[in-house]
CSV table of C-alpha atoms in Angstrom, one decimal:
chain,number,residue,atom,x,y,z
A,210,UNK,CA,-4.9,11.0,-9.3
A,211,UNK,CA,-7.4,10.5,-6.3
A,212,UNK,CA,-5.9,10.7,-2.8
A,213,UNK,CA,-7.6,9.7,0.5
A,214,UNK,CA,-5.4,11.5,3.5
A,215,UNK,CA,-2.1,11.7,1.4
A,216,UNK,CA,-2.4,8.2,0.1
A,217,UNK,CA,-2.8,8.1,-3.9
A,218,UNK,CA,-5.4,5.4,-5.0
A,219,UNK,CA,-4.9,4.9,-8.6
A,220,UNK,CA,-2.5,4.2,-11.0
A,221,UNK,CA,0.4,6.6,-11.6
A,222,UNK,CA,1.9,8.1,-15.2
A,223,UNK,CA,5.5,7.4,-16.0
A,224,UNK,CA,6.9,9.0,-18.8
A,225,UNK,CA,4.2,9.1,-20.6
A,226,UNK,CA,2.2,5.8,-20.3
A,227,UNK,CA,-0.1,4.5,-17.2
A,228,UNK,CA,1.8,1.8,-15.0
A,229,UNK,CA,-0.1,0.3,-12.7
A,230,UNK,CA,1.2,-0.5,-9.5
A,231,UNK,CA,-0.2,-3.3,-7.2
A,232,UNK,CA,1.4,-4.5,-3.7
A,233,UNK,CA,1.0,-7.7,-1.8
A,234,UNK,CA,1.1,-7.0,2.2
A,235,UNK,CA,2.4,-10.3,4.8
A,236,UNK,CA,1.0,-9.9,8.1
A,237,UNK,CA,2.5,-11.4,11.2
A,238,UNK,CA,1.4,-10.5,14.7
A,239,UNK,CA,4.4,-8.5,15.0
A,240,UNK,CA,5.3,-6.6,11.9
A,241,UNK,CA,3.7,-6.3,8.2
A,242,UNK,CA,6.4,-7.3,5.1
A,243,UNK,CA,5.1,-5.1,2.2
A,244,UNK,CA,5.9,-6.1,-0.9
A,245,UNK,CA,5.5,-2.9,-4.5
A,246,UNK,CA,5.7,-4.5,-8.3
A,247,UNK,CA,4.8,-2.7,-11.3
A,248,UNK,CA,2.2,-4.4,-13.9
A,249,UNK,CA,5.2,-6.3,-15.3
A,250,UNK,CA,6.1,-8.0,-12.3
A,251,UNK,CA,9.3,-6.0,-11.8
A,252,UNK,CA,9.8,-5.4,-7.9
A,253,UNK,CA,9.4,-1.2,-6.9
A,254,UNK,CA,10.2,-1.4,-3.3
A,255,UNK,CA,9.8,-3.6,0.1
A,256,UNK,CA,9.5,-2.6,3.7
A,257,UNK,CA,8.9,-3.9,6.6
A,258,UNK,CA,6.4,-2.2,9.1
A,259,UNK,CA,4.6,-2.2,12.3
A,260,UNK,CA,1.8,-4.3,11.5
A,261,UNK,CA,-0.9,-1.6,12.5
A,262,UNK,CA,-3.0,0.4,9.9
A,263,UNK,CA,-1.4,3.7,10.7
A,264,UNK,CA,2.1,2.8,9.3
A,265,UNK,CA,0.8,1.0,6.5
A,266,UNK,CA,-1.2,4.1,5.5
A,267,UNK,CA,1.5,6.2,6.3
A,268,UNK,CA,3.9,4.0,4.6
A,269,UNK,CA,2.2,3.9,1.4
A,270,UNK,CA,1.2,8.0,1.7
A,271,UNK,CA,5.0,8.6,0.7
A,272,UNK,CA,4.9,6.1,-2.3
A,273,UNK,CA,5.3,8.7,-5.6
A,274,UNK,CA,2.7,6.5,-7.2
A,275,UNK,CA,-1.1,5.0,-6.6
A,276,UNK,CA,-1.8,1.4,-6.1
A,277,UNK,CA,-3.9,0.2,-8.3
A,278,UNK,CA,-4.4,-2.7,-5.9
A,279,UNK,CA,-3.7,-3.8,-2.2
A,280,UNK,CA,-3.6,-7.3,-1.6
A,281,UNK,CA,-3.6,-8.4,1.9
A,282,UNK,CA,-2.9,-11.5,3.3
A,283,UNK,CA,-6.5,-13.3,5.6
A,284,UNK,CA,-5.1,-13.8,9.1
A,285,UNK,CA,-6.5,-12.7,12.8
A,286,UNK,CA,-5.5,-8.8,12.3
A,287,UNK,CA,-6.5,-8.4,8.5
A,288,UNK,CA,-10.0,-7.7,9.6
A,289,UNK,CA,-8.1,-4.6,11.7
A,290,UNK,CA,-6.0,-3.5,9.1
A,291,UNK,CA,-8.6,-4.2,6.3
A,292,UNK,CA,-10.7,-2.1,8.3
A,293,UNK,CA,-8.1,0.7,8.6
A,294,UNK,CA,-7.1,0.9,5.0
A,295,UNK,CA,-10.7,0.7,3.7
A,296,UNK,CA,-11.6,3.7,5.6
A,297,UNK,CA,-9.2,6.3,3.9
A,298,UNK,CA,-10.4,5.0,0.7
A,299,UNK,CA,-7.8,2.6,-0.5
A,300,UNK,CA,-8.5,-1.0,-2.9
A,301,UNK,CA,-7.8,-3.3,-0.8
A,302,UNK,CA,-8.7,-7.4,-0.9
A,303,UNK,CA,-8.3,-10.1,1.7
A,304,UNK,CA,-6.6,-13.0,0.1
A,305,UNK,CA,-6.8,-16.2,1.5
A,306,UNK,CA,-4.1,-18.3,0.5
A,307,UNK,CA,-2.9,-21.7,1.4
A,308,UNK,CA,0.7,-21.9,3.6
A,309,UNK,CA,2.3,-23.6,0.7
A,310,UNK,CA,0.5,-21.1,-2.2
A,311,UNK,CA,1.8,-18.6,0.0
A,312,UNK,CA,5.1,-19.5,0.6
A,313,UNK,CA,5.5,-20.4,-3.2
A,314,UNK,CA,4.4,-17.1,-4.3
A,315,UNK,CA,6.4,-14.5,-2.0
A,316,UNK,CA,9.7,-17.1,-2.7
A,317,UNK,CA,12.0,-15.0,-5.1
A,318,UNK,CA,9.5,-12.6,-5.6
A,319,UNK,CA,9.7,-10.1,-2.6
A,320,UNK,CA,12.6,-10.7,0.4
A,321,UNK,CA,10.4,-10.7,3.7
C-alpha cells in the first residue's frame, strides 16, 4: 500500500482477496457528510466532519484501508478541498450531480 502523510491510497487486502474501497464526500458550507462502501455496495463507515481539508485528510488517515476512489461532490469549497486532498496524493474526482441525482443516490445509501 502507498501512503501520502498517513493516508493509504489504494485498495486494501482482506483476508486474502483485494477489496476495494471507494467513498462519496457531501459538502455543505458548514460540515462534510462522508460516506465508506466496499466494491459491493455494502456501507463501511460514515462521519460527519468539518468541512475543511485537514479533517478530511485526517479523517481518512485513520481508515485501516485505502480508497481506491474519492468522490466529491462540485460545489463553492470543492475547488478548496479538492485542492487539499490532491496535494497529499489522494484519487480524488469532482462530481457534478444534479439536486435530484443527488438526493436519489445518497437516499438509503449513506445517513447524512
Amino acid at each position: 500500500m502507498v501512503s501520502f502523510n498517513g493516508v493509504l491510497a489504494c485498495s486494501s487486502i482482506t483476508e486474502g482477496t483485494t477489496m476495494e474501497q471507494y467513498a462519496g464526500i457531501d459538502v455543505s458550507l458548514e460540515s462534510a457528510s462522508v460516506c465508506v462502501v466496499d466494491e459491493t455496495g455494502r456501507i463501511v463507515r460514515e462521519a460527519k466532519l468539518a468541512c475543511e481539508p485537514a479533517a478530511l485528510i485526517a479523517w481518512l488517515g485513520k481508515l485501516e484501508v485505502g480508497m481506491a476512489r474519492l468522490g466529491l461532490e462540485a460545489g463553492p469549497l470543492s475547488q478548496w478541498l479538492y485542492a487539499g486532498m490532491r496535494e497529499v496524493g489522494l484519487s480524488v474526482e469532482l462530481l457534478e450531480m444534479e439536486a435530484d441525482n443527488l438526493a436519489t443516490a445518497s437516499v438509503g445509501r449513506c445517513a447524512a
